[in-house]
């Protein structure tokens, strides 16, 4: 399926190295070593640097980024949309998802993706939630029950009304959350 200009433009983020280093320090406080890791929007695979894991899978929608990516020896990068990635049950899902505002997310992709996430999580998501919350939901679906979901996202998710259903879902699951 051809990628739209929208899909490509919304997937481009180059996370600074100090942020990645902090990310892995925080992750390793919770898990010294991870088995399988899914990078939700891998870009050039920069999140593969600094972590301790057995297997890395990065998904990247931009073919140019995939051809220049440097996955680790124990990993691979796949050219695709992460929302079409079928495999699940990872020990960790990681990344820095795009922060596109809700009114910049195009339909019918928006409706289809939200409907799928709602059905699989059994939760009603606010149609005004920003794109990083879609990735948050996807990470919850792809991570093992006792796994780790580590994303670089805005603090606003803890208070915005558009993330309320997701917060309530996490509370019902009794998952440990660190912000």
mmCIF file of C-alpha atoms in Angstrom:
data_model
loop_
_atom_site.group_PDB
_atom_site.id
_atom_site.type_symbol
_atom_site.label_atom_id
_atom_site.label_comp_id
_atom_site.label_asym_id
_atom_site.label_seq_id
_atom_site.Cartn_x
_atom_site.Cartn_y
_atom_site.Cartn_z
ATOM 1 C CA UNK A 1 0.000 0.000 0.000
ATOM 2 C CA UNK A 2 1.567 3.318 -1.000
ATOM 3 C CA UNK A 3 2.494 5.739 1.774
ATOM 4 C CA UNK A 4 0.794 9.102 1.776
ATOM 5 C CA UNK A 5 2.731 12.328 2.186
ATOM 6 C CA UNK A 6 0.866 12.695 5.494
ATOM 7 C CA UNK A 7 2.079 9.346 6.822
ATOM 8 C CA UNK A 8 5.661 10.183 5.918
ATOM 9 C CA UNK A 9 5.639 13.747 7.213
ATOM 10 C CA UNK A 10 4.196 12.729 10.573
ATOM 11 C CA UNK A 11 6.809 10.049 11.199
ATOM 12 C CA UNK A 12 9.946 12.195 11.086
ATOM 13 C CA UNK A 13 11.571 12.848 14.429
ATOM 14 C CA UNK A 14 15.275 12.717 15.231
ATOM 15 C CA UNK A 15 15.527 12.175 18.967
ATOM 16 C CA UNK A 16 18.655 13.793 20.450
ATOM 17 C CA UNK A 17 21.267 11.412 21.888
ATOM 18 C CA UNK A 18 21.024 12.826 25.456
ATOM 19 C CA UNK A 19 17.285 12.020 25.453
ATOM 20 C CA UNK A 20 17.981 8.461 24.301
ATOM 21 C CA UNK A 21 20.645 8.052 26.991
ATOM 22 C CA UNK A 22 18.180 9.268 29.645
ATOM 23 C CA UNK A 23 15.502 6.996 28.218
ATOM 24 C CA UNK A 24 17.720 3.897 28.586
ATOM 25 C CA UNK A 25 18.893 4.888 32.088
ATOM 26 C CA UNK A 26 15.258 5.116 33.176
ATOM 27 C CA UNK A 27 14.315 1.870 31.408
ATOM 28 C CA UNK A 28 17.223 -0.016 32.981
ATOM 29 C CA UNK A 29 16.070 1.079 36.451
ATOM 30 C CA UNK A 30 13.009 -1.076 35.756
ATOM 31 C CA UNK A 31 14.534 -3.863 33.634
ATOM 32 C CA UNK A 32 18.273 -4.585 33.519
ATOM 33 C CA UNK A 33 17.890 -6.611 30.334
ATOM 34 C CA UNK A 34 15.014 -7.005 27.896
ATOM 35 C CA UNK A 35 14.268 -9.866 25.566
ATOM 36 C CA UNK A 36 12.444 -8.632 22.471
ATOM 37 C CA UNK A 37 12.054 -4.904 21.815
ATOM 38 C CA UNK A 38 9.757 -3.213 19.290
ATOM 39 C CA UNK A 39 10.711 0.326 18.261
ATOM 40 C CA UNK A 40 7.465 2.051 17.227
ATOM 41 C CA UNK A 41 8.687 4.254 14.376
ATOM 42 C CA UNK A 42 12.372 3.431 14.341
ATOM 43 C CA UNK A 43 13.682 6.169 12.062
ATOM 44 C CA UNK A 44 17.419 5.545 11.818
ATOM 45 C CA UNK A 45 17.331 3.030 14.733
ATOM 46 C CA UNK A 46 18.893 5.459 17.189
ATOM 47 C CA UNK A 47 16.857 3.932 20.054
ATOM 48 C CA UNK A 48 18.758 0.685 19.426
ATOM 49 C CA UNK A 49 21.832 2.371 20.935
ATOM 50 C CA UNK A 50 22.369 2.108 24.676
ATOM 51 C CA UNK A 51 19.815 -0.542 25.582
ATOM 52 C CA UNK A 52 20.362 -4.085 26.792
ATOM 53 C CA UNK A 53 18.126 -6.461 24.851
ATOM 54 C CA UNK A 54 18.270 -9.791 23.027
ATOM 55 C CA UNK A 55 16.315 -8.819 19.922
ATOM 56 C CA UNK A 56 15.414 -5.475 18.338
ATOM 57 C CA UNK A 57 12.711 -4.917 15.722
ATOM 58 C CA UNK A 58 12.283 -1.412 14.369
ATOM 59 C CA UNK A 59 9.347 -0.436 12.177
ATOM 60 C CA UNK A 60 9.741 2.642 9.978
ATOM 61 C CA UNK A 61 7.309 4.025 7.410
ATOM 62 C CA UNK A 62 9.841 6.154 5.505
ATOM 63 C CA UNK A 63 11.802 4.041 3.015
ATOM 64 C CA UNK A 64 14.661 6.599 2.917
ATOM 65 C CA UNK A 65 15.134 6.282 6.668
ATOM 66 C CA UNK A 66 15.094 2.481 6.431
ATOM 67 C CA UNK A 67 17.841 2.415 3.787
ATOM 68 C CA UNK A 68 20.110 4.577 5.966
ATOM 69 C CA UNK A 69 19.161 2.977 9.312
ATOM 70 C CA UNK A 70 21.703 1.074 11.344
ATOM 71 C CA UNK A 71 19.971 -1.691 13.291
ATOM 72 C CA UNK A 72 22.054 -3.541 15.875
ATOM 73 C CA UNK A 73 23.565 -6.952 15.047
ATOM 74 C CA UNK A 74 20.714 -8.584 17.005
ATOM 75 C CA UNK A 75 18.043 -6.621 15.202
ATOM 76 C CA UNK A 76 16.327 -5.543 12.037
ATOM 77 C CA UNK A 77 14.372 -2.634 10.673
ATOM 78 C CA UNK A 78 11.223 -3.226 8.627
ATOM 79 C CA UNK A 79 9.750 -0.767 6.130
ATOM 80 C CA UNK A 80 6.055 -0.574 6.997
ATOM 81 C CA UNK A 81 3.473 1.328 9.003
ATOM 82 C CA UNK A 82 3.752 0.185 12.631
ATOM 83 C CA UNK A 83 -0.044 0.046 12.853
ATOM 84 C CA UNK A 84 0.019 -2.746 10.251
ATOM 85 C CA UNK A 85 2.706 -4.742 12.092
ATOM 86 C CA UNK A 86 1.009 -7.991 13.079
ATOM 87 C CA UNK A 87 3.485 -9.435 15.559
ATOM 88 C CA UNK A 88 2.950 -8.709 19.233
ATOM 89 C CA UNK A 89 4.001 -9.973 22.638
ATOM 90 C CA UNK A 90 7.220 -7.982 22.933
ATOM 91 C CA UNK A 91 9.046 -7.628 26.241
ATOM 92 C CA UNK A 92 9.183 -3.890 25.567
ATOM 93 C CA UNK A 93 7.825 -1.318 23.154
ATOM 94 C CA UNK A 94 9.873 1.846 22.913
ATOM 95 C CA UNK A 95 10.170 5.043 20.929
ATOM 96 C CA UNK A 96 9.423 8.697 20.436
ATOM 97 C CA UNK A 97 6.083 8.834 18.617
ATOM 98 C CA UNK A 98 4.954 11.783 16.516
ATOM 99 C CA UNK A 99 3.025 14.500 18.327
ATOM 100 C CA UNK A 100 0.572 15.447 15.572
ATOM 101 C CA UNK A 101 -2.521 17.210 16.830
ATOM 102 C CA UNK A 102 -5.867 15.460 16.420
ATOM 103 C CA UNK A 103 -7.193 17.778 13.708
ATOM 104 C CA UNK A 104 -4.063 17.112 11.609
ATOM 105 C CA UNK A 105 -4.710 13.351 11.535
ATOM 106 C CA UNK A 106 -6.425 12.481 8.283
ATOM 107 C CA UNK A 107 -9.463 10.298 7.779
ATOM 108 C CA UNK A 108 -10.275 7.565 6.952
ATOM 109 C CA UNK A 109 -6.987 6.440 8.587
ATOM 110 C CA UNK A 110 -7.960 8.181 11.834
ATOM 111 C CA UNK A 111 -11.358 6.471 12.101
ATOM 112 C CA UNK A 112 -10.039 3.055 11.091
ATOM 113 C CA UNK A 113 -7.104 3.179 13.482
ATOM 114 C CA UNK A 114 -9.091 4.486 16.445
ATOM 115 C CA UNK A 115 -11.799 1.872 15.860
ATOM 116 C CA UNK A 116 -9.218 -0.915 15.802
ATOM 117 C CA UNK A 117 -7.476 0.339 18.963
ATOM 118 C CA UNK A 118 -10.812 0.721 20.762
ATOM 119 C CA UNK A 119 -11.900 -2.775 19.809
ATOM 120 C CA UNK A 120 -8.626 -4.426 20.817
ATOM 121 C CA UNK A 121 -8.292 -2.524 24.102
ATOM 122 C CA UNK A 122 -12.035 -2.491 24.858
ATOM 123 C CA UNK A 123 -11.935 1.233 25.567
ATOM 124 C CA UNK A 124 -13.634 4.303 24.056
ATOM 125 C CA UNK A 125 -10.978 6.760 22.898
ATOM 126 C CA UNK A 126 -11.575 10.468 22.546
ATOM 127 C CA UNK A 127 -11.613 11.574 18.893
ATOM 128 C CA UNK A 128 -9.624 14.635 20.005
ATOM 129 C CA UNK A 129 -6.592 12.706 21.221
ATOM 130 C CA UNK A 130 -3.266 13.486 19.610
ATOM 131 C CA UNK A 131 -1.297 10.975 17.531
ATOM 132 C CA UNK A 132 1.192 10.009 20.249
ATOM 133 C CA UNK A 133 -1.749 8.451 22.162
ATOM 134 C CA UNK A 134 -2.422 6.131 19.208
ATOM 135 C CA UNK A 135 1.181 4.921 19.560
ATOM 136 C CA UNK A 136 0.722 4.629 23.329
ATOM 137 C CA UNK A 137 -2.328 2.388 22.765
ATOM 138 C CA UNK A 138 -0.505 0.343 20.141
ATOM 139 C CA UNK A 139 2.407 -0.136 22.535
ATOM 140 C CA UNK A 140 0.013 -1.448 25.190
ATOM 141 C CA UNK A 141 -1.322 -3.964 22.675
ATOM 142 C CA UNK A 142 2.102 -5.098 21.479
ATOM 143 C CA UNK A 143 3.757 -5.404 24.917
ATOM 144 C CA UNK A 144 3.510 -8.539 27.056
ATOM 145 C CA UNK A 145 1.347 -8.273 30.161
ATOM 146 C CA UNK A 146 4.462 -8.005 32.356
ATOM 147 C CA UNK A 147 6.416 -6.001 29.791
ATOM 148 C CA UNK A 148 7.669 -2.443 29.644
ATOM 149 C CA UNK A 149 6.232 0.347 27.535
ATOM 150 C CA UNK A 150 8.683 3.233 27.346
ATOM 151 C CA UNK A 151 7.791 6.238 25.204
ATOM 152 C CA UNK A 152 9.008 9.810 25.028
ATOM 153 C CA UNK A 153 5.668 11.639 25.152
ATOM 154 C CA UNK A 154 4.337 14.929 26.516
ATOM 155 C CA UNK A 155 3.481 15.075 30.205
ATOM 156 C CA UNK A 156 0.035 16.332 29.191
ATOM 157 C CA UNK A 157 -1.243 12.746 28.852
ATOM 158 C CA UNK A 158 -1.613 12.611 32.658
ATOM 159 C CA UNK A 159 -4.174 15.432 32.717
ATOM 160 C CA UNK A 160 -5.680 16.078 29.271
ATOM 161 C CA UNK A 161 -9.348 15.098 28.956
ATOM 162 C CA UNK A 162 -8.576 13.435 25.609
ATOM 163 C CA UNK A 163 -6.352 10.860 27.404
ATOM 164 C CA UNK A 164 -8.810 10.149 30.235
ATOM 165 C CA UNK A 165 -10.071 6.828 28.836
ATOM 166 C CA UNK A 166 -6.500 5.608 28.427
ATOM 167 C CA UNK A 167 -5.582 6.613 32.013
ATOM 168 C CA UNK A 168 -8.692 4.831 33.312
ATOM 169 C CA UNK A 169 -7.826 1.734 31.269
ATOM 170 C CA UNK A 170 -4.320 1.639 32.780
ATOM 171 C CA UNK A 171 -5.781 2.084 36.268
ATOM 172 C CA UNK A 172 -8.228 -0.810 35.728
ATOM 173 C CA UNK A 173 -5.296 -3.011 34.688
ATOM 174 C CA UNK A 174 -3.459 -2.015 37.912
ATOM 175 C CA UNK A 175 -0.255 -1.376 35.982
ATOM 176 C CA UNK A 176 2.656 0.459 37.528
ATOM 177 C CA UNK A 177 3.200 3.816 35.839
ATOM 178 C CA UNK A 178 6.182 6.150 36.124
ATOM 179 C CA UNK A 179 6.162 9.591 34.527
#
